[in-house]
PDB file of C-alpha atoms in Angstrom:
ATOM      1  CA  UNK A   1      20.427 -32.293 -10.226  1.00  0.00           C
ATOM      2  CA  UNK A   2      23.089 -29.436  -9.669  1.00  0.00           C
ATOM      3  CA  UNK A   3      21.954 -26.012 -10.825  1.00  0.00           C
ATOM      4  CA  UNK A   4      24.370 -23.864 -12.469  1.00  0.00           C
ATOM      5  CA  UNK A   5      24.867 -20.731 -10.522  1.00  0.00           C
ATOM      6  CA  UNK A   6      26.680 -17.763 -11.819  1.00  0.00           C
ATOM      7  CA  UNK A   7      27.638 -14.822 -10.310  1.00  0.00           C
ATOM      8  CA  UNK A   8      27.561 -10.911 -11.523  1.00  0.00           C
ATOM      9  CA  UNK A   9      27.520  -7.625 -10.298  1.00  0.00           C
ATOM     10  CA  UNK A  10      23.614  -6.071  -9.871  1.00  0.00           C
ATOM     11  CA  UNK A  11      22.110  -4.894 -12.897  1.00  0.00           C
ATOM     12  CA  UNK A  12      18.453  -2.663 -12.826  1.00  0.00           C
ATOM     13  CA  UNK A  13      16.916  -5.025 -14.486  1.00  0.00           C
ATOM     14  CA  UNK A  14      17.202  -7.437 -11.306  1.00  0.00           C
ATOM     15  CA  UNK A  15      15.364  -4.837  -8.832  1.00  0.00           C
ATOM     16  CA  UNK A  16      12.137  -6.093  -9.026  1.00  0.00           C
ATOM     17  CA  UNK A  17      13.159  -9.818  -8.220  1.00  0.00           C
ATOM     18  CA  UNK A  18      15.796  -8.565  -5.311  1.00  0.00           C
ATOM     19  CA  UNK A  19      12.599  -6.578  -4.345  1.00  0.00           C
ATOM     20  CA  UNK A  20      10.606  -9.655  -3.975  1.00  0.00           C
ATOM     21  CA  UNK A  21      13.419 -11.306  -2.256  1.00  0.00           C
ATOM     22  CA  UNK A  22      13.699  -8.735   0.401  1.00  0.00           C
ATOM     23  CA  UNK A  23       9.801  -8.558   1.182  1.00  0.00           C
ATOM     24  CA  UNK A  24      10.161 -12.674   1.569  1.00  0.00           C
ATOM     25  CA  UNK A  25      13.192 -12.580   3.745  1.00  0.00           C
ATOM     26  CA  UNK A  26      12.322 -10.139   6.377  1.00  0.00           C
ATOM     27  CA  UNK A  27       8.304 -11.164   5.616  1.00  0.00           C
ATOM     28  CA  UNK A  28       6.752  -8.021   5.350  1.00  0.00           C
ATOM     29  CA  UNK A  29       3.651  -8.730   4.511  1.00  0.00           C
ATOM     30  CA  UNK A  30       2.912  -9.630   8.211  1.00  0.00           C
ATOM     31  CA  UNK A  31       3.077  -7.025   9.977  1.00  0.00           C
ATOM     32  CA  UNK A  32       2.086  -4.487   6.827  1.00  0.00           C
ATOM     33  CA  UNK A  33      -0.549  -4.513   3.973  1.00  0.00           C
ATOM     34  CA  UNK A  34       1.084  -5.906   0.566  1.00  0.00           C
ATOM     35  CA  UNK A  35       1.020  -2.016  -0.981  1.00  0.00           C
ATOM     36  CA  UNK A  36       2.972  -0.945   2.234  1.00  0.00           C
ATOM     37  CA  UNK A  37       5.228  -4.689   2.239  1.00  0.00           C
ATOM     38  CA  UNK A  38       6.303  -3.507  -1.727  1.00  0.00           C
ATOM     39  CA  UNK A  39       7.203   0.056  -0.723  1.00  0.00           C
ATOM     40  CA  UNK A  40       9.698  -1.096   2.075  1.00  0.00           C
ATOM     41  CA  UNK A  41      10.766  -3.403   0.151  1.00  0.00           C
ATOM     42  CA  UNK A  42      11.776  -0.884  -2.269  1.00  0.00           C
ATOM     43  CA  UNK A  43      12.923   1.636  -0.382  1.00  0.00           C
ATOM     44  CA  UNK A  44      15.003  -0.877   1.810  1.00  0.00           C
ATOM     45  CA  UNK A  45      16.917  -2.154  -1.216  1.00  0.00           C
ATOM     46  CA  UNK A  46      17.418   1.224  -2.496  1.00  0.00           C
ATOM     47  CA  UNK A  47      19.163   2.485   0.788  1.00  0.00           C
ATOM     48  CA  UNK A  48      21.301  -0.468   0.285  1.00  0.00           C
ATOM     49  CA  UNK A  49      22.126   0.267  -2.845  1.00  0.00           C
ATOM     50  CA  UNK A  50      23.248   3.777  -1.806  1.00  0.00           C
ATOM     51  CA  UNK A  51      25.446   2.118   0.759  1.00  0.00           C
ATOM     52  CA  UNK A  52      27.827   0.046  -1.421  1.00  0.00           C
ATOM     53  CA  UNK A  53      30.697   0.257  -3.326  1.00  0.00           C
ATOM     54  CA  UNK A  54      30.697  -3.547  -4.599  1.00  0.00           C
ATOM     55  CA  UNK A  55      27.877  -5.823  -5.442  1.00  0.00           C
ATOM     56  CA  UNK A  56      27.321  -9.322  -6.435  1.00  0.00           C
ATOM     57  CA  UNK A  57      24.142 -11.070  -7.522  1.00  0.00           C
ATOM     58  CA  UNK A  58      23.848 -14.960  -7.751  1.00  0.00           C
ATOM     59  CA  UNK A  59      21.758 -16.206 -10.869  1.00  0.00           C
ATOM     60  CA  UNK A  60      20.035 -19.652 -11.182  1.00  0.00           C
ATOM     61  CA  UNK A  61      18.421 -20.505 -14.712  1.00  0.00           C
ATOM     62  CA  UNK A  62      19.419 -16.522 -15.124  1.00  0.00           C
ATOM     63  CA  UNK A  63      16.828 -15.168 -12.389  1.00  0.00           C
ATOM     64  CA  UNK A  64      18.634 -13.431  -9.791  1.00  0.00           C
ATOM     65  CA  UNK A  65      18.476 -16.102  -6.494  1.00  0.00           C
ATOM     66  CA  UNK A  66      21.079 -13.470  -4.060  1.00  0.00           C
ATOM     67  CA  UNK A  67      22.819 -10.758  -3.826  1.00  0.00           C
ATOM     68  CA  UNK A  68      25.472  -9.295  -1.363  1.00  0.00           C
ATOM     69  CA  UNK A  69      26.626  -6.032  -0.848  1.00  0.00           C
ATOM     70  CA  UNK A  70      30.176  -4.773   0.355  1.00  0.00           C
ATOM     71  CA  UNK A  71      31.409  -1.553   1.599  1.00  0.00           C
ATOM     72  CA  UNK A  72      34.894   0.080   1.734  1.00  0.00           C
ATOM     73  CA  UNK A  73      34.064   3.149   3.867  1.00  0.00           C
ATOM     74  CA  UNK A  74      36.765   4.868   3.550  1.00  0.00           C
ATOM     75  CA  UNK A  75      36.094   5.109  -0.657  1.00  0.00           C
ATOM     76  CA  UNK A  76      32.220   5.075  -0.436  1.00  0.00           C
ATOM     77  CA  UNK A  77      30.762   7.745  -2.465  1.00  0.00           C
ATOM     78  CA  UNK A  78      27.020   7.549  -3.591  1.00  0.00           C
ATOM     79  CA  UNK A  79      26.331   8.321  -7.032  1.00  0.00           C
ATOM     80  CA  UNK A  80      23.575  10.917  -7.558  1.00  0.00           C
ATOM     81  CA  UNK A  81      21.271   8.372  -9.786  1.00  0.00           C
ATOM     82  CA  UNK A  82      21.591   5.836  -6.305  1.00  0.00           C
ATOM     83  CA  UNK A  83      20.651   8.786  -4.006  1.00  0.00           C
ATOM     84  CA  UNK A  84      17.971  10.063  -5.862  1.00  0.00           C
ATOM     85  CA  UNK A  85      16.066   6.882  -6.295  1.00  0.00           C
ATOM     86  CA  UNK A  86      16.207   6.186  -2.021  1.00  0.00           C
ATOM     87  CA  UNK A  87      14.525   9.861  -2.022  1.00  0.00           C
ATOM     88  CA  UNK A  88      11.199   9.300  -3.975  1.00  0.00           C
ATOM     89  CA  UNK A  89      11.362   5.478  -2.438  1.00  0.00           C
ATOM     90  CA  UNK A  90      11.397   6.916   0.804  1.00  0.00           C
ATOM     91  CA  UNK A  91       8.641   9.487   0.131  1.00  0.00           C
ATOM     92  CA  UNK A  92       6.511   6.746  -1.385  1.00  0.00           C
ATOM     93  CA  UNK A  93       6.936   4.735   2.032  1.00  0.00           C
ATOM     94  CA  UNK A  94       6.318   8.235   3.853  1.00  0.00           C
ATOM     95  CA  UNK A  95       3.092   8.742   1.818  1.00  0.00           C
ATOM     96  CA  UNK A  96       0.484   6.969   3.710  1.00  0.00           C
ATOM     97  CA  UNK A  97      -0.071   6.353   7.391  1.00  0.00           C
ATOM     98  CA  UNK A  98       0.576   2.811   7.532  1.00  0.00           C
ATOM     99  CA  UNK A  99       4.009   3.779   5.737  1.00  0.00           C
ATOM    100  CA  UNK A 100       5.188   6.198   8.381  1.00  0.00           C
ATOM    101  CA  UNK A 101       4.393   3.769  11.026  1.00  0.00           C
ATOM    102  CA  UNK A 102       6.775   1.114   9.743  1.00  0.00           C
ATOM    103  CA  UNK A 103       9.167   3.886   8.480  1.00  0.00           C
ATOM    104  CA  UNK A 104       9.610   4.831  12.395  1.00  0.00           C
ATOM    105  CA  UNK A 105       9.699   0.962  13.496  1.00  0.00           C
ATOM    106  CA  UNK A 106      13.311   0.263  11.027  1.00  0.00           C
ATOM    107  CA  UNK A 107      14.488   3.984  12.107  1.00  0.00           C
ATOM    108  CA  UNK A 108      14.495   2.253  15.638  1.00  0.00           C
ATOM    109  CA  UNK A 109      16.404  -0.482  14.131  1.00  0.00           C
ATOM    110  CA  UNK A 110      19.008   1.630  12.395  1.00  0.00           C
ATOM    111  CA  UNK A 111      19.219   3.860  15.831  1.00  0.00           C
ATOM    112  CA  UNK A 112      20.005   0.266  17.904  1.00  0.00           C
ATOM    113  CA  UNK A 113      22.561  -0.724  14.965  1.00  0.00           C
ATOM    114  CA  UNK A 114      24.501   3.307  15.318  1.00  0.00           C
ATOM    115  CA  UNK A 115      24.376   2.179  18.834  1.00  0.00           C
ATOM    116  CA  UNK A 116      26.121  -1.657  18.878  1.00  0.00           C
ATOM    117  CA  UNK A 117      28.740   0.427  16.435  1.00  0.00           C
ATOM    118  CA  UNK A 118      29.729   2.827  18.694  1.00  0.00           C
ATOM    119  CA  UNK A 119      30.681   0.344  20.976  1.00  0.00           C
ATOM    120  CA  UNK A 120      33.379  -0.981  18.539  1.00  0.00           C
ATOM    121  CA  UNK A 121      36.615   0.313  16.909  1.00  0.00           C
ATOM    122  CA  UNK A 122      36.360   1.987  13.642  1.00  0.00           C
ATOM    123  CA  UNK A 123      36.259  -0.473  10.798  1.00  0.00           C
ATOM    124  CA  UNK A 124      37.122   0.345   7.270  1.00  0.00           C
ATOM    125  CA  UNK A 125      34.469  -2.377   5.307  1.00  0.00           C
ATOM    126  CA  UNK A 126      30.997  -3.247   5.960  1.00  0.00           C
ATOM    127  CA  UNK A 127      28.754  -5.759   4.650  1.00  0.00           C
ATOM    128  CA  UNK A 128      25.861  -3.593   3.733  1.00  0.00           C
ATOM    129  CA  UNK A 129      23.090  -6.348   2.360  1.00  0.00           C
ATOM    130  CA  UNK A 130      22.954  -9.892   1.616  1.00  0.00           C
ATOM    131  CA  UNK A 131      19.843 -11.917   0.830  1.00  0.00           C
ATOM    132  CA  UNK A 132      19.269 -15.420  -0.756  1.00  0.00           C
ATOM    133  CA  UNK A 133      15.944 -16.435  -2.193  1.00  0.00           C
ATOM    134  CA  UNK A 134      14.182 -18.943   0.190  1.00  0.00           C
ATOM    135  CA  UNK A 135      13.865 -21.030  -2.269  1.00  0.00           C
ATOM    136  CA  UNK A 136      17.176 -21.456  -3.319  1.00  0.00           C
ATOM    137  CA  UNK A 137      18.929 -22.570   0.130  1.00  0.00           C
ATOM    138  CA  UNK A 138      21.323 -24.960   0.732  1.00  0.00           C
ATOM    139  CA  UNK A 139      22.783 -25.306  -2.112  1.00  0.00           C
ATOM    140  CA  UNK A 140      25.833 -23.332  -1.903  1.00  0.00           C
ATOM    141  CA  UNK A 141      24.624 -19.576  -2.841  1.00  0.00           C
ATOM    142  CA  UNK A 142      25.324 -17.767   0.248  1.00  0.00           C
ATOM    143  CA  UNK A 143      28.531 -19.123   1.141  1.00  0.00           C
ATOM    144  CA  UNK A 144      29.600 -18.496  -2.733  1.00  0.00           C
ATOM    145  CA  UNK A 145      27.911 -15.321  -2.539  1.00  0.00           C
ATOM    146  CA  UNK A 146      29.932 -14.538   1.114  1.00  0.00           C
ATOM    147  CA  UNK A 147      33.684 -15.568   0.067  1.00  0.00           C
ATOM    148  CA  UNK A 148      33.024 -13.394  -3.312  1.00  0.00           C
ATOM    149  CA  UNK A 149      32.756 -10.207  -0.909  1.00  0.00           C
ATOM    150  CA  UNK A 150      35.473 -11.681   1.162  1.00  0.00           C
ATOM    151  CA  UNK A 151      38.318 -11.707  -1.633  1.00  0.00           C
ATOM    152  CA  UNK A 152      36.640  -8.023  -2.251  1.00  0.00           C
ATOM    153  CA  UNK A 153      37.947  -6.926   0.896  1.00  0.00           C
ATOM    154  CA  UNK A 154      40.752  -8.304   0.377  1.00  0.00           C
ATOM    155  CA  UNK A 155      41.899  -6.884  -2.511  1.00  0.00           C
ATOM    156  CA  UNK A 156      40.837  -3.542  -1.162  1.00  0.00           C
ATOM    157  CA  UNK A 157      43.188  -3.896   2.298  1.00  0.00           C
ATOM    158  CA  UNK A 158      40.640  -3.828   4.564  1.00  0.00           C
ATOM    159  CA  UNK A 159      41.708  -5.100   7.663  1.00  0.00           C
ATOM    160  CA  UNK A 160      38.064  -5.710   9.792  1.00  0.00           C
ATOM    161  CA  UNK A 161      34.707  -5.468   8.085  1.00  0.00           C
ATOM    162  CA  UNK A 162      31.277  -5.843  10.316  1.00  0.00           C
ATOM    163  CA  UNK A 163      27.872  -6.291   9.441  1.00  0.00           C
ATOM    164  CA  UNK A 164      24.395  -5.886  11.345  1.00  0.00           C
ATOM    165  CA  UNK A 165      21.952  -8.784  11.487  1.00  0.00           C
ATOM    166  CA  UNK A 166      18.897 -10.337  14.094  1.00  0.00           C
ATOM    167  CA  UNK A 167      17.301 -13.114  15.634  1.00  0.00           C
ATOM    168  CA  UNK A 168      15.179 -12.882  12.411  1.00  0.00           C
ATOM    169  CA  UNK A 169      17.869 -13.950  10.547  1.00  0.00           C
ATOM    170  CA  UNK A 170      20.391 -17.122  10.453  1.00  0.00           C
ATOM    171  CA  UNK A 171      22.989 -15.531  11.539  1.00  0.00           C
ATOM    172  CA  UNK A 172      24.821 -18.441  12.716  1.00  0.00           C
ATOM    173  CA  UNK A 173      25.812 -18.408   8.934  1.00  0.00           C
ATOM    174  CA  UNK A 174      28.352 -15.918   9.916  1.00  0.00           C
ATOM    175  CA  UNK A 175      29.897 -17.918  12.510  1.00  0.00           C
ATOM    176  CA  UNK A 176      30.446 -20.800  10.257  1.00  0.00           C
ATOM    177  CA  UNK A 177      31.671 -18.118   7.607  1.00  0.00           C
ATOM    178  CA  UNK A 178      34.297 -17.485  10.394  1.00  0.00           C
ATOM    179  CA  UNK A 179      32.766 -14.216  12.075  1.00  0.00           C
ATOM    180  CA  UNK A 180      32.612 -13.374  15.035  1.00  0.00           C
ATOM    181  CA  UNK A 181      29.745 -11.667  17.679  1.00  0.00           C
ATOM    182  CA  UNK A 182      30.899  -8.381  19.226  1.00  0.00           C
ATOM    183  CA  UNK A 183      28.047  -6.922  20.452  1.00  0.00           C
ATOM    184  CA  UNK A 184      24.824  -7.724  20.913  1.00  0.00           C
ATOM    185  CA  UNK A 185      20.995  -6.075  22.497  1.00  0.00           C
ATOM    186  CA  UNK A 186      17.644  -7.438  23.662  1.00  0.00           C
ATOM    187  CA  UNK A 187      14.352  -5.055  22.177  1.00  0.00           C
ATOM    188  CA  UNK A 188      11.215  -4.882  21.673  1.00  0.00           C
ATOM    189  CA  UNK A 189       9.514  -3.908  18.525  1.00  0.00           C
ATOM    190  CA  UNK A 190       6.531  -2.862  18.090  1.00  0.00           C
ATOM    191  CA  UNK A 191       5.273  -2.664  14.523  1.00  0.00           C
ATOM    192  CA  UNK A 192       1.737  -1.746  13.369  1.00  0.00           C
ATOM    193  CA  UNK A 193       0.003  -2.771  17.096  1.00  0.00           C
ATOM    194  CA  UNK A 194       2.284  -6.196  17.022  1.00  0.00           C
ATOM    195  CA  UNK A 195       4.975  -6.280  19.398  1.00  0.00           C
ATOM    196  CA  UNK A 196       7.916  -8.446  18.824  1.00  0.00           C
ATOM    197  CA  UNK A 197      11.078  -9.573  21.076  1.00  0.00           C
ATOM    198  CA  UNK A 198      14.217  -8.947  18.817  1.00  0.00           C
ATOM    199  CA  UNK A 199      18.359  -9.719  19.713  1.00  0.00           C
ATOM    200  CA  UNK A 200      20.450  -7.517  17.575  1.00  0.00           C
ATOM    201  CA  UNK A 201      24.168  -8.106  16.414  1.00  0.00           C
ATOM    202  CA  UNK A 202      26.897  -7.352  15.297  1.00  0.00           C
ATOM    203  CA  UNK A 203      29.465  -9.230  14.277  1.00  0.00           C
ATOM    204  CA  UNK A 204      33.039  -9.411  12.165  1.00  0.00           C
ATOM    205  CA  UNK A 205      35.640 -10.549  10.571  1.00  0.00           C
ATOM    206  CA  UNK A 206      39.345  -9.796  10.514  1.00  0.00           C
ATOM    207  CA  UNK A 207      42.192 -11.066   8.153  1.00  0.00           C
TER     208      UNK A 207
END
């Protein structure tokens, strides 16, 4: 049977689920302690929020299953409401041990990610976040989900957007969404006494 998906742009009410969604993704829970796995998981969604100017979130039987996020730099300004709620999310992460430790293992991340950037031109659009529920694959959300922040771009005349992904991700999604790999780096993470072989990318697309 075909499930009816429909499409919206992110409400509060759906935090908790995209929450959930993001701790499943990225698995959390296996390198950290469920308290610490809910706390990233916050805080990570939150800094996404604060780093978008468009959103969309995919709804089967009206639970949010996805949700991408677009950027146009050059008109991104965070409202206050969005920047205050990565602060205390970030100094609930920042409030235990455990929480620091993983805090510093993504700051690597984002420090790799600034560095595969300034390798590139300047764009003008980024795809900040996109996520489908594991549960929900293959059958048609992300690639609904994708050309929705496509036509976004579009109609805001951006000419190149690029997003950041991993070997922890399927990010050969992109290149059948028509993107393309630009640069790329071999590291080695080591989160919580676990260490961890990682390829980063980044890739994008131009009209």
């Amino acid at each position: 049977m075909n499930k009816l998906i429909f499409l919206r742009e992110f409400q509060e009410s759906d935090r908790h689920t995209l929450e959930q969604i993001v701790r499943d993704t990225w698995n959390y829970d296996r390198f950290c302690s469920p308290k610490t796995a809910q706390k990233l998981a916050r805080a990570y969604l939150s800094s996404c929020l604060a780093d978008q100017t468009y959103t969309q979130v995919a709804l089967v039987d009206d639970k949010p299953a996805g949700i991408i996020m677009a950027k146009n730099i050059t008109s991104h300004r965070c409202p206050f409401d969005l920047r205050l709620d990565l602060l205390l999310s970030t100094i609930s992460l920042l409030s235990t041990r455990e929480g620091r430790a993983v805090f510093h293992a993504f700051s690597e991340v984002e420090r790799i990610d600034r560095e595969l950037l300034s390798q590139c031109q300047p764009y003008d659009g980024e795809l900040a976040f996109f996520a489908v529920n594991k549960d929900c694959r293959g059958i048609g959300i992300g690639k609904m989900l994708f050309q929705k922040a496509v036509e976004y771009m579009n109609t805001q005349k951006i000419s190149a957007f690029y997003l950041f992904t991993d070997t922890s991700c399927n990010y050969g999604f992109y290149e059948h969404q028509g993107m393309k790999r630009q640069m790329e780096k071999k590291c080695r993470m080591r989160i919580q006494g676990q260490s961890e072989e990682f390829e980063f990318f980044l890739y994008d697309y131009r009209f």
